[in-house]
PDB file of C-alpha atoms in Angstrom:
ATOM      1  CA  UNK Q 273     -15.850 -21.951  65.141  1.00 39.00           C
ATOM      2  CA  UNK Q 274     -13.128 -19.901  63.429  1.00 42.00           C
ATOM      3  CA  UNK Q 275     -10.443 -18.164  65.441  1.00 45.00           C
ATOM      4  CA  UNK Q 276     -10.160 -14.404  64.822  1.00 47.00           C
ATOM      5  CA  UNK Q 277      -6.992 -13.364  63.050  1.00 50.00           C
ATOM      6  CA  UNK Q 278      -4.263 -11.732  65.194  1.00 49.00           C
ATOM      7  CA  UNK Q 279      -4.852  -8.384  63.462  1.00 58.00           C
ATOM      8  CA  UNK Q 280      -8.554  -8.448  64.373  1.00 64.00           C
ATOM      9  CA  UNK Q 281      -7.770  -9.192  68.006  1.00 78.00           C
ATOM     10  CA  UNK Q 282      -5.148  -6.447  68.190  1.00 85.00           C
ATOM     11  CA  UNK Q 283      -5.785  -3.229  70.063  1.00 88.00           C
ATOM     12  CA  UNK Q 284      -3.187  -1.600  67.826  1.00 92.00           C
ATOM     13  CA  UNK Q 285      -2.558  -3.003  64.304  1.00 89.00           C
ATOM     14  CA  UNK Q 286       1.018  -3.984  63.529  1.00 88.00           C
ATOM     15  CA  UNK Q 287       1.394  -1.211  60.956  1.00 89.00           C
ATOM     16  CA  UNK Q 288       0.568   1.466  63.520  1.00 93.00           C
ATOM     17  CA  UNK Q 289       2.880   0.348  66.288  1.00 93.00           C
ATOM     18  CA  UNK Q 290       6.046   2.140  65.238  1.00 94.00           C
ATOM     19  CA  UNK Q 291       4.191   5.391  64.485  1.00 95.00           C
ATOM     20  CA  UNK Q 292       2.453   5.026  67.860  1.00 96.00           C
ATOM     21  CA  UNK Q 293       5.816   4.793  69.627  1.00 97.00           C
ATOM     22  CA  UNK Q 294       6.952   7.989  67.936  1.00 97.00           C
ATOM     23  CA  UNK Q 295       3.711   9.769  68.817  1.00 97.00           C
ATOM     24  CA  UNK Q 296       4.022   8.685  72.444  1.00 98.00           C
ATOM     25  CA  UNK Q 297       7.530  10.119  72.569  1.00 98.00           C
ATOM     26  CA  UNK Q 298       6.424  13.448  71.101  1.00 98.00           C
ATOM     27  CA  UNK Q 299       3.390  13.641  73.414  1.00 98.00           C
ATOM     28  CA  UNK Q 300       5.509  12.985  76.493  1.00 98.00           C
ATOM     29  CA  UNK Q 301       8.080  15.571  75.397  1.00 98.00           C
ATOM     30  CA  UNK Q 302       5.448  18.263  74.757  1.00 97.00           C
ATOM     31  CA  UNK Q 303       3.734  17.501  78.045  1.00 97.00           C
ATOM     32  CA  UNK Q 304       7.034  17.690  79.916  1.00 97.00           C
ATOM     33  CA  UNK Q 305       7.978  21.029  78.375  1.00 96.00           C
ATOM     34  CA  UNK Q 306       4.580  22.542  79.156  1.00 96.00           C
ATOM     35  CA  UNK Q 307       4.536  21.148  82.699  1.00 96.00           C
ATOM     36  CA  UNK Q 308       7.995  22.571  83.417  1.00 95.00           C
ATOM     37  CA  UNK Q 309       7.128  25.932  81.856  1.00 93.00           C
ATOM     38  CA  UNK Q 310       3.841  26.490  83.658  1.00 94.00           C
ATOM     39  CA  UNK Q 311       4.468  24.749  86.991  1.00 94.00           C
ATOM     40  CA  UNK Q 312       3.169  26.948  89.793  1.00 91.00           C
ATOM     41  CA  UNK Q 313       1.998  29.614  87.313  1.00 90.00           C
ATOM     42  CA  UNK Q 314      -1.164  31.618  87.894  1.00 87.00           C
ATOM     43  CA  UNK Q 315      -1.387  33.520  84.635  1.00 85.00           C
ATOM     44  CA  UNK Q 316      -1.824  32.902  80.938  1.00 81.00           C
ATOM     45  CA  UNK Q 317       1.410  32.729  78.997  1.00 82.00           C
ATOM     46  CA  UNK Q 318       2.126  34.358  75.651  1.00 82.00           C
ATOM     47  CA  UNK Q 319       0.965  31.265  73.761  1.00 84.00           C
ATOM     48  CA  UNK Q 320      -2.225  31.225  75.817  1.00 85.00           C
ATOM     49  CA  UNK Q 321      -3.032  34.851  74.992  1.00 83.00           C
ATOM     50  CA  UNK Q 322      -2.694  34.306  71.262  1.00 80.00           C
ATOM     51  CA  UNK Q 323      -4.631  31.026  71.339  1.00 80.00           C
ATOM     52  CA  UNK Q 324      -7.390  32.495  73.501  1.00 76.00           C
ATOM     53  CA  UNK Q 325      -7.873  35.356  71.041  1.00 78.00           C
ATOM     54  CA  UNK Q 326      -8.318  32.883  68.209  1.00 76.00           C
ATOM     55  CA  UNK Q 327     -10.701  30.657  70.175  1.00 73.00           C
ATOM     56  CA  UNK Q 328     -12.761  33.604  71.414  1.00 67.00           C
ATOM     57  CA  UNK Q 329     -13.057  35.046  67.907  1.00 68.00           C
ATOM     58  CA  UNK Q 330     -14.350  31.713  66.598  1.00 65.00           C
ATOM     59  CA  UNK Q 331     -16.534  30.604  69.460  1.00 57.00           C
ATOM     60  CA  UNK Q 332     -17.262  33.605  71.647  1.00 57.00           C
ATOM     61  CA  UNK Q 333     -20.632  34.265  70.029  1.00 56.00           C
ATOM     62  CA  UNK Q 334     -21.717  30.680  70.654  1.00 65.00           C
ATOM     63  CA  UNK Q 335     -20.339  30.195  74.147  1.00 72.00           C
ATOM     64  CA  UNK Q 336     -23.510  28.409  75.263  1.00 73.00           C
ATOM     65  CA  UNK Q 337     -22.882  25.686  72.677  1.00 81.00           C
ATOM     66  CA  UNK Q 338     -19.325  25.204  73.881  1.00 81.00           C
ATOM     67  CA  UNK Q 339     -20.611  25.145  77.444  1.00 83.00           C
ATOM     68  CA  UNK Q 340     -22.830  22.192  76.547  1.00 88.00           C
ATOM     69  CA  UNK Q 341     -19.986  20.441  74.739  1.00 91.00           C
ATOM     70  CA  UNK Q 342     -17.850  20.381  77.878  1.00 92.00           C
ATOM     71  CA  UNK Q 343     -20.208  17.691  79.196  1.00 92.00           C
ATOM     72  CA  UNK Q 344     -18.612  15.216  76.785  1.00 93.00           C
ATOM     73  CA  UNK Q 345     -15.344  15.494  78.689  1.00 94.00           C
ATOM     74  CA  UNK Q 346     -16.825  15.339  82.182  1.00 95.00           C
ATOM     75  CA  UNK Q 347     -15.890  12.380  84.424  1.00 95.00           C
ATOM     76  CA  UNK Q 348     -19.441  10.908  84.557  1.00 96.00           C
ATOM     77  CA  UNK Q 349     -19.757  10.971  80.773  1.00 96.00           C
ATOM     78  CA  UNK Q 350     -16.277   9.509  80.245  1.00 97.00           C
ATOM     79  CA  UNK Q 351     -16.974   6.663  82.696  1.00 97.00           C
ATOM     80  CA  UNK Q 352     -20.283   5.803  81.013  1.00 97.00           C
ATOM     81  CA  UNK Q 353     -18.767   6.113  77.540  1.00 97.00           C
ATOM     82  CA  UNK Q 354     -15.853   3.854  78.517  1.00 98.00           C
ATOM     83  CA  UNK Q 355     -18.156   1.136  79.854  1.00 98.00           C
ATOM     84  CA  UNK Q 356     -20.428   1.294  76.799  1.00 98.00           C
ATOM     85  CA  UNK Q 357     -17.446   1.306  74.446  1.00 98.00           C
ATOM     86  CA  UNK Q 358     -15.932  -1.695  76.230  1.00 98.00           C
ATOM     87  CA  UNK Q 359     -19.227  -3.541  75.834  1.00 97.00           C
ATOM     88  CA  UNK Q 360     -19.332  -2.752  72.117  1.00 97.00           C
ATOM     89  CA  UNK Q 361     -15.762  -3.969  71.701  1.00 96.00           C
ATOM     90  CA  UNK Q 362     -16.558  -7.226  73.487  1.00 95.00           C
ATOM     91  CA  UNK Q 363     -19.652  -7.753  71.349  1.00 95.00           C
ATOM     92  CA  UNK Q 364     -17.507  -7.297  68.240  1.00 94.00           C
ATOM     93  CA  UNK Q 365     -14.838  -9.697  69.471  1.00 93.00           C
ATOM     94  CA  UNK Q 366     -12.231  -7.008  70.189  1.00 94.00           C
ATOM     95  CA  UNK Q 367     -11.212  -8.025  73.691  1.00 94.00           C
ATOM     96  CA  UNK Q 368      -7.982  -6.053  73.844  1.00 95.00           C
ATOM     97  CA  UNK Q 369      -9.784  -2.922  72.716  1.00 97.00           C
ATOM     98  CA  UNK Q 370     -12.382  -3.592  75.414  1.00 97.00           C
ATOM     99  CA  UNK Q 371      -9.586  -3.634  77.996  1.00 97.00           C
ATOM    100  CA  UNK Q 372      -8.104  -0.484  76.455  1.00 97.00           C
ATOM    101  CA  UNK Q 373     -11.508   1.256  76.589  1.00 97.00           C
ATOM    102  CA  UNK Q 374     -11.474   0.903  80.380  1.00 97.00           C
ATOM    103  CA  UNK Q 375      -7.780   1.161  81.199  1.00 98.00           C
ATOM    104  CA  UNK Q 376      -6.886   4.025  78.821  1.00 97.00           C
ATOM    105  CA  UNK Q 377      -9.489   6.582  79.935  1.00 97.00           C
ATOM    106  CA  UNK Q 378      -9.211   5.355  83.530  1.00 97.00           C
ATOM    107  CA  UNK Q 379      -5.467   5.942  83.749  1.00 98.00           C
ATOM    108  CA  UNK Q 380      -5.836   9.245  81.898  1.00 98.00           C
ATOM    109  CA  UNK Q 381      -8.361  10.414  84.458  1.00 96.00           C
ATOM    110  CA  UNK Q 382      -6.133   9.383  87.355  1.00 97.00           C
ATOM    111  CA  UNK Q 383      -3.078  10.999  85.802  1.00 97.00           C
ATOM    112  CA  UNK Q 384      -4.729  14.343  85.099  1.00 96.00           C
ATOM    113  CA  UNK Q 385      -6.308  14.392  88.547  1.00 96.00           C
ATOM    114  CA  UNK Q 386      -3.128  13.700  90.519  1.00 96.00           C
ATOM    115  CA  UNK Q 387      -0.777  15.697  88.288  1.00 96.00           C
ATOM    116  CA  UNK Q 388      -2.756  18.926  88.711  1.00 96.00           C
ATOM    117  CA  UNK Q 389      -1.734  19.634  92.329  1.00 96.00           C
ATOM    118  CA  UNK Q 390       1.778  18.348  91.638  1.00 96.00           C
ATOM    119  CA  UNK Q 391       2.327  20.791  88.765  1.00 96.00           C
ATOM    120  CA  UNK Q 392       0.412  23.491  90.588  1.00 94.00           C
ATOM    121  CA  UNK Q 393      -0.762  25.697  87.754  1.00 95.00           C
ATOM    122  CA  UNK Q 394      -3.986  27.484  88.652  1.00 94.00           C
ATOM    123  CA  UNK Q 395      -6.742  29.483  87.015  1.00 91.00           C
ATOM    124  CA  UNK Q 396      -9.063  31.473  89.248  1.00 86.00           C
ATOM    125  CA  UNK Q 397      -7.783  29.550  92.254  1.00 86.00           C
ATOM    126  CA  UNK Q 398      -8.354  26.055  90.836  1.00 92.00           C
ATOM    127  CA  UNK Q 399      -5.748  23.634  89.554  1.00 94.00           C
ATOM    128  CA  UNK Q 400      -5.685  23.722  85.769  1.00 94.00           C
ATOM    129  CA  UNK Q 401      -2.841  21.751  84.165  1.00 96.00           C
ATOM    130  CA  UNK Q 402      -3.493  19.294  82.581  1.00 97.00           C
ATOM    131  CA  UNK Q 403      -7.142  19.535  81.550  1.00 96.00           C
ATOM    132  CA  UNK Q 404      -9.008  16.435  82.700  1.00 96.00           C
ATOM    133  CA  UNK Q 405     -12.009  17.107  80.440  1.00 97.00           C
ATOM    134  CA  UNK Q 406      -9.785  17.328  77.371  1.00 97.00           C
ATOM    135  CA  UNK Q 407      -7.877  14.222  78.413  1.00 97.00           C
ATOM    136  CA  UNK Q 408     -11.064  12.246  78.998  1.00 97.00           C
ATOM    137  CA  UNK Q 409     -12.640  13.144  75.679  1.00 97.00           C
ATOM    138  CA  UNK Q 410      -9.383  12.506  73.825  1.00 98.00           C
ATOM    139  CA  UNK Q 411      -8.896   9.084  75.402  1.00 98.00           C
ATOM    140  CA  UNK Q 412     -12.400   7.934  74.457  1.00 98.00           C
ATOM    141  CA  UNK Q 413     -12.054   9.288  70.919  1.00 97.00           C
ATOM    142  CA  UNK Q 414      -8.727   7.527  70.456  1.00 98.00           C
ATOM    143  CA  UNK Q 415     -10.185   4.149  71.430  1.00 98.00           C
ATOM    144  CA  UNK Q 416     -13.162   4.754  69.118  1.00 97.00           C
ATOM    145  CA  UNK Q 417     -10.763   5.550  66.289  1.00 97.00           C
ATOM    146  CA  UNK Q 418      -8.802   2.346  66.906  1.00 97.00           C
ATOM    147  CA  UNK Q 419     -12.048   0.380  66.895  1.00 97.00           C
ATOM    148  CA  UNK Q 420     -12.987   1.915  63.535  1.00 96.00           C
ATOM    149  CA  UNK Q 421      -9.573   0.969  62.167  1.00 95.00           C
ATOM    150  CA  UNK Q 422     -10.064  -2.588  63.421  1.00 94.00           C
ATOM    151  CA  UNK Q 423     -13.453  -2.815  61.714  1.00 93.00           C
ATOM    152  CA  UNK Q 424     -12.711  -0.992  58.458  1.00 92.00           C
ATOM    153  CA  UNK Q 425      -9.060  -2.039  57.937  1.00 90.00           C
ATOM    154  CA  UNK Q 426      -8.380   0.961  55.682  1.00 89.00           C
ATOM    155  CA  UNK Q 427      -4.621   0.440  55.288  1.00 88.00           C
ATOM    156  CA  UNK Q 428      -1.696   1.996  57.140  1.00 90.00           C
ATOM    157  CA  UNK Q 429      -1.841   5.559  55.814  1.00 93.00           C
ATOM    158  CA  UNK Q 430      -5.614   5.874  55.997  1.00 95.00           C
ATOM    159  CA  UNK Q 431      -5.566   4.291  59.443  1.00 94.00           C
ATOM    160  CA  UNK Q 432      -3.114   6.921  60.649  1.00 95.00           C
ATOM    161  CA  UNK Q 433      -5.225   9.662  59.083  1.00 96.00           C
ATOM    162  CA  UNK Q 434      -8.420   8.285  60.639  1.00 96.00           C
ATOM    163  CA  UNK Q 435      -6.947   7.949  64.116  1.00 96.00           C
ATOM    164  CA  UNK Q 436      -5.334  11.383  63.928  1.00 96.00           C
ATOM    165  CA  UNK Q 437      -8.443  13.126  62.621  1.00 96.00           C
ATOM    166  CA  UNK Q 438     -10.899  11.608  65.095  1.00 97.00           C
ATOM    167  CA  UNK Q 439      -8.595  12.231  68.041  1.00 97.00           C
ATOM    168  CA  UNK Q 440      -7.712  15.803  67.067  1.00 96.00           C
ATOM    169  CA  UNK Q 441     -11.320  16.784  66.348  1.00 96.00           C
ATOM    170  CA  UNK Q 442     -12.637  15.379  69.627  1.00 96.00           C
ATOM    171  CA  UNK Q 443      -9.769  16.641  71.774  1.00 96.00           C
ATOM    172  CA  UNK Q 444      -9.652  19.994  70.005  1.00 93.00           C
ATOM    173  CA  UNK Q 445     -13.393  20.561  70.320  1.00 93.00           C
ATOM    174  CA  UNK Q 446     -13.526  19.825  74.036  1.00 95.00           C
ATOM    175  CA  UNK Q 447     -10.280  21.705  74.626  1.00 94.00           C
ATOM    176  CA  UNK Q 448     -11.603  24.788  72.845  1.00 90.00           C
ATOM    177  CA  UNK Q 449     -14.840  24.517  74.809  1.00 91.00           C
ATOM    178  CA  UNK Q 450     -12.964  24.519  78.104  1.00 92.00           C
ATOM    179  CA  UNK Q 451     -11.114  27.651  77.016  1.00 90.00           C
ATOM    180  CA  UNK Q 452     -14.292  29.409  75.907  1.00 87.00           C
ATOM    181  CA  UNK Q 453     -16.020  28.787  79.246  1.00 85.00           C
ATOM    182  CA  UNK Q 454     -12.922  30.018  81.105  1.00 85.00           C
ATOM    183  CA  UNK Q 455     -12.068  26.776  82.899  1.00 88.00           C
ATOM    184  CA  UNK Q 456      -8.637  26.307  81.329  1.00 91.00           C
ATOM    185  CA  UNK Q 457      -5.849  28.028  79.474  1.00 92.00           C
ATOM    186  CA  UNK Q 458      -5.147  26.661  75.969  1.00 93.00           C
ATOM    187  CA  UNK Q 459      -1.876  25.094  77.119  1.00 95.00           C
ATOM    188  CA  UNK Q 460      -3.788  23.229  79.846  1.00 96.00           C
ATOM    189  CA  UNK Q 461      -5.932  21.578  77.194  1.00 96.00           C
ATOM    190  CA  UNK Q 462      -2.865  20.731  75.120  1.00 96.00           C
ATOM    191  CA  UNK Q 463      -1.382  19.107  78.204  1.00 97.00           C
ATOM    192  CA  UNK Q 464      -4.535  17.048  78.714  1.00 97.00           C
ATOM    193  CA  UNK Q 465      -4.532  16.025  75.062  1.00 98.00           C
ATOM    194  CA  UNK Q 466      -0.887  14.919  75.198  1.00 98.00           C
ATOM    195  CA  UNK Q 467      -1.442  13.015  78.436  1.00 98.00           C
ATOM    196  CA  UNK Q 468      -4.346  11.070  76.940  1.00 98.00           C
ATOM    197  CA  UNK Q 469      -2.511  10.263  73.719  1.00 98.00           C
ATOM    198  CA  UNK Q 470       0.619   9.101  75.559  1.00 98.00           C
ATOM    199  CA  UNK Q 471      -1.307   6.987  78.061  1.00 98.00           C
ATOM    200  CA  UNK Q 472      -3.781   5.333  75.677  1.00 98.00           C
ATOM    201  CA  UNK Q 473      -1.199   4.511  73.015  1.00 98.00           C
ATOM    202  CA  UNK Q 474       1.253   3.259  75.659  1.00 97.00           C
ATOM    203  CA  UNK Q 475      -1.455   0.986  77.058  1.00 97.00           C
ATOM    204  CA  UNK Q 476      -2.246  -0.287  73.550  1.00 96.00           C
ATOM    205  CA  UNK Q 477       1.419  -1.022  72.900  1.00 96.00           C
ATOM    206  CA  UNK Q 478       1.711  -2.788  76.261  1.00 96.00           C
ATOM    207  CA  UNK Q 479      -1.335  -4.933  75.522  1.00 94.00           C
ATOM    208  CA  UNK Q 480       0.203  -6.018  72.232  1.00 93.00           C
ATOM    209  CA  UNK Q 481       3.516  -6.761  73.934  1.00 92.00           C
ATOM    210  CA  UNK Q 482       1.825  -8.891  76.595  1.00 90.00           C
ATOM    211  CA  UNK Q 483      -0.206 -10.710  73.944  1.00 88.00           C
ATOM    212  CA  UNK Q 484       2.966 -11.495  71.975  1.00 86.00           C
ATOM    213  CA  UNK Q 485       4.723 -12.833  75.091  1.00 86.00           C
ATOM    214  CA  UNK Q 486       1.692 -14.983  75.949  1.00 79.00           C
ATOM    215  CA  UNK Q 487       1.552 -16.347  72.394  1.00 76.00           C
ATOM    216  CA  UNK Q 488       5.248 -17.300  72.467  1.00 79.00           C
ATOM    217  CA  UNK Q 489       4.875 -19.069  75.814  1.00 79.00           C
ATOM    218  CA  UNK Q 490       1.821 -20.952  74.604  1.00 76.00           C
ATOM    219  CA  UNK Q 491       3.678 -22.025  71.444  1.00 75.00           C
ATOM    220  CA  UNK Q 492       6.727 -23.128  73.435  1.00 76.00           C
ATOM    221  CA  UNK Q 493       4.632 -25.216  75.807  1.00 73.00           C
ATOM    222  CA  UNK Q 494       2.620 -26.932  73.064  1.00 65.00           C
TER     223      UNK Q 494
END
């Protein structure tokens, strides 16, 4: 029985680790700025007004479609998707990605849930920042993208493009849907997107770090 190569086992390929660190830093910075700006706010900001006008002009006539799409960011769907995705990763021999499929969306869900009352931004009386639906959909999409990279091995640049495209399309679609149905301001969805990206990529980097430490210890003891 052949042993899978380290790159196949990886949750995050070596060539994507430095870019991932940079993306995590940017995501955390954007989230922090938005959280500080809209903490305790009850109204849409200037950015929200402009973004809402664009979203409404594009999707207002098909609001029922966007209403259906919000299901893909709901907690029940994200939980089921995470379990199924973890099973697929295990079946394909991607154990670290299987762990990431559970831990990434799980921590994203916890973070968005507990940060909402802490930040205190509301829309129609309900806590709004960051958007949990957007965060959930983004976290699942990011793990799917990393699985595709692991399977296809398209090279560093194409891998970055694939991960970015899949994550942006999924997060952007659910985020726009939440705006169209009136559940969130655009900046709430951006906050949820940034939270998911920062958490999932941080978890992937941590998994690779732990795997490297374990490999060194096993080599030293042999």
